[in-house]
Coordinates of N, CA and C in Angstrom, one line a residue:
M1143 N 10.3 -1.0 -63.3 CA 9.8 0.3 -63.5 C 9.2 0.8 -62.1
Q1144 N 9.7 2.0 -61.7 CA 9.2 2.5 -60.5 C 8.0 3.5 -60.7
T1145 N 7.0 3.3 -59.9 CA 5.8 4.2 -60.1 C 5.9 5.4 -59.1
N1146 N 5.1 6.3 -59.3 CA 5.1 7.5 -58.4 C 4.7 7.1 -57.0
A1147 N 3.9 6.1 -56.9 CA 3.4 5.6 -55.5 C 4.6 5.0 -54.7
E1148 N 5.6 4.4 -55.4 CA 6.6 3.7 -54.6 C 7.5 4.7 -53.8
P1149 N 7.9 5.9 -54.3 CA 8.7 6.8 -53.5 C 7.8 7.3 -52.3
A1150 N 6.6 7.5 -52.6 CA 5.7 8.0 -51.5 C 5.6 7.0 -50.4
K1151 N 5.5 5.7 -50.7 CA 5.4 4.7 -49.7 C 6.7 4.6 -48.9
A1152 N 7.8 4.7 -49.6 CA 9.1 4.6 -48.9 C 9.2 5.8 -47.9
K1153 N 8.8 7.0 -48.4 CA 8.9 8.2 -47.6 C 8.0 8.1 -46.3
S1154 N 6.8 7.6 -46.5 CA 5.8 7.5 -45.4 C 6.3 6.4 -44.4
R1155 N 7.0 5.4 -44.9 CA 7.5 4.4 -43.9 C 8.7 5.0 -43.1
A1156 N 9.4 5.8 -43.7 CA 10.5 6.4 -43.0 C 10.1 7.3 -41.9
H1157 N 8.9 7.9 -42.0 CA 8.3 8.8 -41.0 C 7.5 8.1 -39.9
L1158 N 7.3 6.8 -40.1 CA 6.5 6.0 -39.1 C 7.2 6.0 -37.8
K1159 N 6.4 6.2 -36.7 CA 7.0 6.1 -35.4 C 6.7 4.7 -34.9
L1160 N 7.6 4.1 -34.2 CA 7.4 2.8 -33.6 C 6.4 3.0 -32.4
I1161 N 5.4 2.2 -32.4 CA 4.4 2.3 -31.4 C 4.7 1.2 -30.4
R1162 N 4.8 1.5 -29.1 CA 5.2 0.6 -28.1 C 4.0 0.5 -27.1
T1163 N 3.6 -0.7 -26.7 CA 2.6 -0.9 -25.7 C 3.1 -0.5 -24.4
P1164 N 2.4 0.4 -23.7 CA 2.9 0.8 -22.3 C 3.0 -0.4 -21.4
T1165 N 3.9 -0.3 -20.5 CA 4.2 -1.4 -19.6 C 4.0 -0.9 -18.1
V1166 N 3.2 -1.7 -17.4 CA 3.0 -1.4 -16.0 C 3.7 -2.5 -15.2
L1167 N 4.4 -2.0 -14.2 CA 5.1 -2.9 -13.2 C 4.2 -3.0 -12.0
L1168 N 3.6 -4.2 -11.8 CA 2.7 -4.5 -10.7 C 3.4 -5.2 -9.6
V1169 N 3.4 -4.6 -8.4 CA 4.2 -5.2 -7.3 C 3.1 -5.5 -6.2
E1170 N 2.8 -6.8 -6.1 CA 1.7 -7.2 -5.2 C 2.0 -8.6 -4.8
D1171 N 2.1 -8.9 -3.4 CA 2.4 -10.2 -2.9 C 1.2 -11.1 -2.8
D1172 N 0.0 -10.6 -2.9 CA -1.2 -11.4 -2.8 C -1.6 -11.8 -4.2
A1173 N -1.5 -13.2 -4.4 CA -1.7 -13.7 -5.8 C -3.1 -13.5 -6.4
E1174 N -4.1 -13.5 -5.5 CA -5.4 -13.3 -6.0 C -5.6 -11.9 -6.4
M1175 N -5.2 -10.9 -5.6 CA -5.3 -9.5 -5.9 C -4.5 -9.2 -7.2
A1176 N -3.3 -9.8 -7.3 CA -2.4 -9.5 -8.5 C -3.1 -10.0 -9.8
A1177 N -3.7 -11.2 -9.7 CA -4.4 -11.8 -10.9 C -5.6 -10.9 -11.3
F1178 N -6.3 -10.4 -10.3 CA -7.4 -9.5 -10.6 C -6.9 -8.2 -11.2
L1179 N -5.9 -7.6 -10.7 CA -5.3 -6.3 -11.2 C -4.7 -6.5 -12.6
V1180 N -4.0 -7.6 -12.9 CA -3.5 -7.9 -14.2 C -4.6 -7.9 -15.2
E1181 N -5.6 -8.7 -14.9 CA -6.8 -8.8 -15.8 C -7.4 -7.4 -16.1
A1182 N -7.6 -6.6 -15.1 CA -8.2 -5.3 -15.2 C -7.3 -4.4 -16.1
I1183 N -6.0 -4.4 -15.8 CA -5.1 -3.5 -16.5 C -5.0 -3.9 -18.0
E1184 N -4.9 -5.2 -18.2 CA -4.7 -5.7 -19.6 C -6.0 -5.5 -20.4
N1185 N -7.2 -5.8 -19.8 CA -8.4 -5.7 -20.5 C -8.9 -4.3 -20.7
Y1186 N -8.8 -3.4 -19.7 CA -9.3 -2.1 -19.8 C -8.3 -1.1 -20.5
C1187 N -7.0 -1.2 -20.1 CA -6.0 -0.3 -20.6 C -5.3 -0.8 -21.9
G1188 N -5.2 -2.2 -22.0 CA -4.5 -2.7 -23.1 C -3.0 -2.7 -22.9
Y1189 N -2.6 -2.5 -21.6 CA -1.1 -2.4 -21.3 C -0.5 -3.8 -21.0
R1190 N 0.8 -3.8 -21.2 CA 1.5 -5.0 -20.8 C 1.8 -4.9 -19.3
V1191 N 1.7 -6.0 -18.6 CA 1.9 -6.0 -17.1 C 3.0 -7.0 -16.8
L1192 N 4.0 -6.4 -16.1 CA 5.1 -7.3 -15.5 C 4.8 -7.4 -14.0
R1193 N 5.0 -8.5 -13.4 CA 4.6 -8.7 -12.0 C 5.8 -9.1 -11.2
A1194 N 5.8 -8.5 -10.0 CA 6.8 -8.8 -8.9 C 6.0 -9.0 -7.6
T1195 N 6.6 -9.8 -6.7 CA 5.9 -10.0 -5.5 C 6.5 -9.2 -4.3
N1196 N 7.6 -8.5 -4.6 CA 8.2 -7.6 -3.5 C 9.1 -6.6 -4.2
G1197 N 9.6 -5.7 -3.4 CA 10.3 -4.6 -3.9 C 11.7 -5.0 -4.5
R1198 N 12.3 -6.0 -4.1 CA 13.6 -6.5 -4.6 C 13.4 -6.9 -6.1
Q1199 N 12.3 -7.7 -6.3 CA 12.0 -8.2 -7.7 C 11.7 -7.0 -8.5
A1200 N 10.9 -6.1 -8.0 CA 10.5 -4.9 -8.7 C 11.7 -4.0 -9.1
D1201 N 12.7 -3.9 -8.3 CA 13.9 -3.1 -8.6 C 14.6 -3.8 -9.7
W1202 N 14.7 -5.1 -9.7 CA 15.4 -5.8 -10.8 C 14.7 -5.5 -12.1
L1203 N 13.3 -5.7 -12.1 CA 12.6 -5.5 -13.4 C 12.6 -4.0 -13.8
L1204 N 12.6 -3.1 -12.9 CA 12.7 -1.7 -13.2 C 14.1 -1.4 -13.9
R1205 N 15.1 -2.1 -13.5 CA 16.4 -1.8 -14.1 C 16.6 -2.6 -15.5
S1206 N 15.8 -3.6 -15.7 CA 16.0 -4.5 -16.9 C 14.9 -4.3 -18.0
D1207 N 13.9 -3.5 -17.8 CA 12.9 -3.4 -18.8 C 12.4 -1.9 -18.8
H1208 N 11.7 -1.5 -19.8 CA 11.2 -0.1 -19.9 C 9.8 -0.1 -19.2
I1209 N 9.7 0.6 -18.1 CA 8.5 0.7 -17.3 C 7.9 2.0 -17.4
D1210 N 6.6 2.1 -17.7 CA 5.9 3.4 -17.8 C 5.2 3.8 -16.5
V1211 N 4.7 2.9 -15.8 CA 4.0 3.2 -14.5 C 4.3 2.0 -13.5
I1212 N 4.5 2.3 -12.3 CA 4.6 1.3 -11.2 C 3.3 1.4 -10.4
L1213 N 2.7 0.2 -10.1 CA 1.6 0.1 -9.2 C 2.1 -0.9 -8.1
T1214 N 2.2 -0.4 -6.9 CA 2.8 -1.2 -5.8 C 1.9 -1.2 -4.6
D1215 N 1.8 -2.4 -4.0 CA 1.3 -2.5 -2.6 C 2.3 -1.9 -1.7
I1216 N 1.9 -1.6 -0.5 CA 2.9 -1.0 0.5 C 3.4 -2.1 1.4
V1217 N 2.5 -2.9 1.9 CA 2.9 -3.9 2.9 C 3.2 -5.2 2.2
M1218 N 4.5 -5.6 2.1 CA 5.0 -6.8 1.5 C 6.2 -7.3 2.2
P1219 N 6.5 -8.6 2.0 CA 7.7 -9.1 2.7 C 9.0 -8.7 1.9
E1220 N 10.1 -8.8 2.6 CA 11.5 -8.6 2.1 C 11.7 -7.1 1.8
C1221 N 11.1 -6.5 0.9 CA 11.3 -5.1 0.6 C 9.9 -4.5 0.3
D1222 N 9.4 -3.6 1.2 CA 8.1 -3.1 1.1 C 7.9 -2.0 0.1
G1223 N 6.7 -1.5 -0.1 CA 6.4 -0.5 -1.1 C 7.1 0.9 -0.7
L1224 N 7.2 1.2 0.5 CA 7.8 2.4 0.9 C 9.3 2.4 0.5
E1225 N 10.0 1.3 0.7 CA 11.4 1.2 0.3 C 11.5 1.2 -1.2
L1226 N 10.5 0.6 -1.9 CA 10.5 0.6 -3.4 C 10.4 2.1 -3.9
I1227 N 9.6 2.9 -3.2 CA 9.5 4.3 -3.6 C 10.8 5.0 -3.5
R1228 N 11.5 4.7 -2.4 CA 12.9 5.3 -2.3 C 13.8 4.8 -3.4
I1229 N 13.8 3.5 -3.7 CA 14.7 3.0 -4.7 C 14.3 3.6 -6.1
K1230 N 13.0 3.7 -6.4 CA 12.6 4.2 -7.6 C 13.0 5.7 -7.8
N1231 N 12.8 6.4 -6.7 CA 13.2 7.9 -6.7 C 14.7 8.1 -7.0
A1232 N 15.5 7.1 -6.5 CA 17.0 7.2 -6.8 C 17.4 6.8 -8.2
S1233 N 16.7 5.8 -8.7 CA 17.2 5.2 -10.0 C 16.3 5.6 -11.2
H1234 N 15.0 5.8 -11.0 CA 14.1 6.2 -12.1 C 13.1 7.2 -11.6
P1235 N 13.6 8.4 -11.3 CA 12.6 9.4 -10.7 C 11.5 9.8 -11.7
H1236 N 11.7 9.6 -13.0 CA 10.7 10.0 -14.0 C 9.5 9.0 -14.1
V1237 N 9.7 7.8 -13.5 CA 8.6 6.8 -13.7 C 7.5 7.0 -12.6
P1238 N 6.3 7.3 -13.0 CA 5.2 7.5 -12.0 C 4.9 6.3 -11.2
L1239 N 4.5 6.4 -10.0 CA 4.2 5.3 -9.1 C 2.9 5.6 -8.4
I1240 N 2.1 4.5 -8.3 CA 0.8 4.5 -7.6 C 1.0 3.5 -6.5
A1241 N 0.8 3.9 -5.2 CA 0.9 3.0 -4.1 C -0.5 2.6 -3.6
M1242 N -0.6 1.4 -3.1 CA -1.9 1.0 -2.6 C -1.7 0.2 -1.3
T1243 N -2.7 0.3 -0.4 CA -2.5 -0.5 0.9 C -3.9 -0.8 1.5
G1244 N -3.9 -1.9 2.2 CA -5.1 -2.2 3.0 C -5.2 -1.5 4.3
G1245 N -4.2 -0.7 4.6 CA -4.3 0.1 5.8 C -3.1 -0.1 6.6
G1246 N -3.1 0.5 7.8 CA -2.0 0.4 8.7 C -1.4 1.8 9.0
R1247 N -0.6 1.8 10.0 CA 0.0 3.0 10.4 C 1.5 2.8 10.7
L1248 N 2.3 3.8 10.5 CA 3.7 3.7 11.0 C 3.7 4.1 12.4
L1249 N 4.9 4.2 13.0 CA 5.0 4.7 14.4 C 4.3 6.1 14.4
G1250 N 3.5 6.3 15.4 CA 2.8 7.6 15.5 C 1.5 7.5 14.8
D1251 N 1.0 8.7 14.3 CA -0.3 8.8 13.8 C -0.3 8.8 12.2
M1252 N 0.8 8.7 11.6 CA 0.8 8.8 10.1 C 0.4 7.5 9.5
D1253 N -0.6 7.5 8.6 CA -1.0 6.3 7.9 C -0.1 6.0 6.7
L1254 N -0.2 4.8 6.2 CA 0.7 4.4 5.1 C 0.4 5.1 3.8
V1255 N -0.9 5.4 3.6 CA -1.2 6.2 2.3 C -0.5 7.5 2.3
E1256 N -0.7 8.2 3.4 CA 0.0 9.6 3.5 C 1.5 9.5 3.5
T1257 N 2.1 8.5 4.1 CA 3.5 8.3 4.1 C 4.0 8.0 2.7
A1258 N 3.3 7.2 1.9 CA 3.7 6.9 0.5 C 3.7 8.2 -0.3
R1259 N 2.7 9.1 -0.1 CA 2.6 10.3 -0.8 C 3.8 11.2 -0.4
M1260 N 4.1 11.3 0.9 CA 5.2 12.1 1.3 C 6.5 11.6 0.8
L1261 N 6.7 10.3 0.6 CA 7.9 9.8 0.1 C 8.1 10.0 -1.4
G1262 N 7.0 10.3 -2.1 CA 7.1 10.6 -3.5 C 6.2 9.8 -4.5
A1263 N 5.3 9.0 -3.9 CA 4.3 8.3 -4.7 C 3.4 9.4 -5.4
N1264 N 3.2 9.2 -6.7 CA 2.3 10.2 -7.5 C 0.9 10.1 -7.0
A1265 N 0.5 8.9 -6.5 CA -0.8 8.7 -6.0 C -0.8 7.6 -5.0
A1266 N -1.7 7.6 -4.0 CA -1.7 6.5 -3.0 C -3.2 6.2 -2.7
L1267 N -3.6 5.0 -2.8 CA -5.0 4.6 -2.7 C -5.2 3.6 -1.6
P1268 N -6.3 3.7 -0.8 CA -6.6 2.6 0.1 C -7.3 1.5 -0.5
K1269 N -7.1 0.3 0.1 CA -7.9 -0.9 -0.4 C -9.1 -1.0 0.5
P1270 N -10.2 -1.5 0.1 CA -10.4 -2.0 -1.3 C -10.3 -0.9 -2.3
L1271 N -9.8 -1.2 -3.4 CA -9.5 -0.2 -4.5 C -10.8 0.1 -5.2
D1272 N -10.8 1.4 -5.6 CA -11.8 1.9 -6.6 C -11.2 1.7 -7.9
I1273 N -11.5 0.6 -8.6 CA -10.8 0.2 -9.8 C -11.0 1.2 -10.9
P1274 N -12.2 1.8 -11.2 CA -12.2 2.8 -12.3 C -11.3 4.0 -12.0
R1275 N -11.2 4.4 -10.7 CA -10.3 5.5 -10.4 C -8.8 5.1 -10.6
L1276 N -8.5 3.9 -10.2 CA -7.1 3.4 -10.3 C -6.7 3.4 -11.8
L1277 N -7.6 2.8 -12.6 CA -7.3 2.7 -14.1 C -7.2 4.1 -14.7
K1278 N -8.0 5.0 -14.3 CA -8.0 6.4 -14.8 C -6.6 7.0 -14.5
L1279 N -6.3 6.9 -13.2 CA -5.0 7.4 -12.7 C -3.8 6.9 -13.6
M1280 N -3.9 5.6 -13.8 CA -2.8 4.9 -14.5 C -2.7 5.4 -15.9
T1281 N -3.9 5.5 -16.6 CA -3.9 6.0 -18.0 C -3.4 7.4 -18.1
D1282 N -3.8 8.2 -17.1 CA -3.3 9.6 -17.1 C -1.8 9.8 -16.9
M1283 N -1.2 8.8 -16.2 CA 0.2 8.8 -15.9 C 1.1 8.3 -17.0
V1284 N 0.6 7.4 -17.9 CA 1.4 6.8 -19.0 C 1.8 8.0 -19.9
P1285 N 3.1 8.1 -20.2 CA 3.5 9.1 -21.1 C 2.8 9.0 -22.5
Q1286 N 2.5 10.1 -23.1 CA 1.9 10.1 -24.4 C 2.7 9.4 -25.4
T1287 N 4.0 9.4 -25.3 CA 4.9 8.7 -26.3 C 4.7 7.2 -26.2
A1288 N 4.2 6.7 -25.1 CA 4.0 5.2 -25.0 C 2.6 4.8 -25.5
Q1289 N 1.8 5.7 -25.8 CA 0.4 5.3 -26.2 C 0.2 5.4 -27.7

């Protein structure tokens, strides 16, 4: 015998949205810094973190998983953060990207933070990082559909 509550339960289940934990792609070649950032992102934001040590690995992960935000260092071996910004813009322009760097300049007077912004980073931060600011930026960039 079917009760009145059973059709209501079935109807409410049909309207449930799948809730997905947002995923951050962290691209950082310094293992100590990466471990610190993974812990901060997981504990403060509750996001899943995928880790790459250079832009080539990041490109592969970006193509093989659903990424909500990219957090990348700029100075890395093999494929740096500036090249990753170009790759991301070509293949996944909708995915927000935050660049970070310990400093440095390109040829001339342009610093890496400004260069990252000019290439299309949604935000670029100098190291040492202001962690509360970084986490706020990240949570503001995660699409509402992923939260």
